Coordinates of C-alpha atoms in Angstrom, one line a residue:
M14 CA 13.8 -0.9 2.3
L15 CA 13.8 -3.9 0.3
K16 CA 15.9 -4.7 -2.5
V17 CA 13.7 -6.6 -5.2
R18 CA 15.4 -8.1 -8.2
R19 CA 12.2 -8.7 -10.6
P20 CA 10.3 -6.0 -11.8
I21 CA 7.0 -5.4 -9.6
V22 CA 3.7 -4.9 -11.9
V23 CA 1.0 -2.8 -10.2
E24 CA -2.2 -1.1 -11.5
G25 CA -1.5 2.5 -11.4
R26 CA 0.4 5.7 -10.6
Y27 CA -0.3 6.1 -7.1
D28 CA 0.4 2.4 -6.3
R29 CA 4.0 2.6 -8.0
I30 CA 4.5 5.8 -5.8
R31 CA 3.6 4.1 -2.6
L32 CA 5.7 1.1 -3.5
S33 CA 8.4 2.8 -4.2
S34 CA 8.8 4.4 -0.8
I35 CA 9.6 0.9 0.8
I36 CA 11.1 -1.1 -2.3
D37 CA 14.2 -0.6 -4.0
G38 CA 13.7 -2.0 -7.7
I39 CA 12.0 -1.5 -11.1
I40 CA 8.1 -1.0 -10.5
L41 CA 5.8 -0.9 -13.6
E42 CA 2.2 0.4 -14.1
T43 CA -0.5 -0.8 -16.2
G44 CA -2.6 2.3 -15.9
G45 CA -5.3 0.2 -15.0
F46 CA -7.9 -1.3 -17.5
R47 CA -5.6 0.4 -20.1
I48 CA -3.5 -2.6 -20.2
F49 CA -6.4 -4.6 -22.2
K50 CA -5.5 -2.7 -25.0
D51 CA -2.1 -1.5 -24.6
R52 CA -0.3 -4.0 -27.0
E53 CA 3.2 -2.6 -26.5
M54 CA 3.2 -2.6 -22.8
L55 CA 1.5 -6.3 -23.1
E56 CA 4.5 -7.4 -25.3
A57 CA 6.9 -5.6 -22.9
L58 CA 5.7 -7.7 -19.7
R59 CA 5.5 -11.0 -21.6
H60 CA 9.6 -10.3 -22.6
L61 CA 10.1 -9.3 -18.6
A62 CA 7.9 -12.4 -17.5
R63 CA 9.9 -14.9 -19.6
T64 CA 13.4 -13.3 -19.0
T65 CA 13.5 -12.3 -15.5
G66 CA 10.3 -13.1 -14.3
L67 CA 7.5 -10.5 -12.9
I68 CA 6.1 -9.7 -9.5
L69 CA 2.2 -9.0 -9.5
L70 CA 0.7 -6.7 -6.7
T71 CA -2.8 -5.5 -7.6
D72 CA -5.5 -4.1 -5.5
S73 CA -7.7 -6.8 -3.3
D74 CA -10.9 -5.6 -5.1
Q75 CA -12.6 -6.7 -8.3
A76 CA -10.7 -4.5 -10.6
G77 CA -7.5 -5.7 -9.0
F78 CA -8.8 -9.4 -9.5
R79 CA -10.0 -8.8 -13.1
I80 CA -6.5 -7.0 -14.0
R81 CA -4.7 -9.8 -12.1
N82 CA -6.4 -12.9 -14.0
F83 CA -6.0 -10.9 -17.3
L84 CA -2.2 -10.7 -17.1
R85 CA -2.0 -14.1 -15.9
G86 CA -3.5 -15.3 -18.9
A87 CA -2.1 -13.1 -21.3
L88 CA 1.6 -13.7 -20.3
G89 CA 1.3 -17.2 -21.3
K90 CA 2.3 -20.7 -19.6
D91 CA 5.9 -19.8 -19.7
A92 CA 5.7 -16.8 -17.6
Q93 CA 7.8 -16.6 -14.4
L94 CA 5.2 -15.0 -12.3
T95 CA 4.8 -14.5 -8.6
Q96 CA 1.7 -13.2 -7.1
V97 CA 1.7 -10.9 -4.3
Y98 CA -1.6 -10.4 -2.4
I99 CA -2.9 -7.8 0.1
P100 CA -5.2 -8.3 2.4
S101 CA -8.9 -6.8 2.1
I102 CA -8.9 -3.7 4.6
R103 CA -12.0 -1.5 4.7
G104 CA -11.0 2.0 4.3
V105 CA -10.5 5.2 2.6
E106 CA -7.2 6.3 0.7
R107 CA -5.9 9.5 2.0
R108 CA -6.2 11.3 -1.5
K109 CA -9.8 10.2 -1.8
A110 CA -13.0 12.2 -0.5
S111 CA -15.1 8.7 -0.6
P112 CA -14.3 4.9 -0.2
S113 CA -14.1 3.2 -3.2
A114 CA -17.2 1.0 -4.8
E115 CA -16.1 -1.8 -2.8
G116 CA -14.9 0.3 0.3
L117 CA -11.5 -1.4 0.0
L118 CA -7.9 -0.1 0.5
G119 CA -5.7 -0.6 -2.5
V120 CA -2.1 -0.8 -2.8
E121 CA -1.9 2.9 -2.2
G122 CA -3.8 2.6 1.4
M123 CA -1.6 0.1 2.8
N124 CA 0.9 1.1 5.2
E125 CA 4.4 -0.1 5.2
A126 CA 4.1 -3.1 7.5
V127 CA 1.4 -4.6 5.5
L128 CA 3.3 -4.1 2.3
L129 CA 6.3 -5.8 3.7
E130 CA 4.2 -8.4 5.0
A131 CA 2.5 -9.4 1.8
F132 CA 5.9 -9.6 0.2
A133 CA 7.4 -12.0 2.9
R134 CA 4.5 -14.1 2.4
A135 CA 5.0 -14.6 -1.1
G136 CA 8.8 -15.6 -0.4
I137 CA 10.0 -13.4 -3.5
G138 CA 13.7 -13.3 -2.4
C139 CA 13.5 -9.6 -1.0
E140 CA 16.6 -8.6 1.4
P141 CA 17.3 -5.6 3.4
V142 CA 19.2 -2.6 1.7
E143 CA 22.3 -1.8 3.8
S144 CA 22.3 1.6 4.5
P145 CA 25.2 3.7 2.5
C146 CA 28.4 4.0 4.1
C147 CA 29.0 7.6 5.9
L148 CA 32.5 7.8 4.3
T149 CA 32.3 9.7 1.0
R150 CA 35.1 10.3 -1.7
A151 CA 35.3 13.9 -0.4
D152 CA 36.4 12.4 3.0
L153 CA 38.9 10.1 1.3
F154 CA 40.0 13.5 -0.7
D155 CA 40.4 15.6 2.7
A156 CA 42.5 12.7 4.4
R157 CA 44.6 12.9 1.4
L158 CA 43.5 9.1 0.7
T159 CA 42.8 9.8 -2.9
G160 CA 44.1 12.8 -5.4
A161 CA 47.2 13.3 -3.7
P162 CA 50.5 12.5 -5.1
D163 CA 51.3 10.2 -2.0
S164 CA 47.8 8.7 -1.8
A165 CA 48.8 5.3 -2.7
E166 CA 51.3 5.5 0.0
R167 CA 48.9 7.0 2.8
R168 CA 46.1 4.0 1.9
R169 CA 48.8 1.6 2.7

């Protein structure tokens, strides 16, 4: 799993769901072509692009490039925008019965290794998230290192 500090913008719900399985960070969805008319979302993205910066990840088909180009122009020149590109791979997503019009896999259809490589190529400053410690508060309580009158002394 990768820890990403800047918000990631993707086309739709299934892209967000796919990405959330490998990314620890904020993932926003444009709703596809809905972004062309959604003024509130566009204004929120402009604000984020100016303050924290955005990472843009769309499909490698015509629709994805159309959304990508629209956002690049709409966010303005002062936007801190990093673009992540996925390769054009032919195939069909699992949830679909037939391939898309262009026959290319979208973000939701990419496997984990391809997505991680795309982020690495973009050099966006991802860092691996370390696994959480196996020691819990309950373990400390059971060992009388917290919650007991002599806990401080035991910890020393």
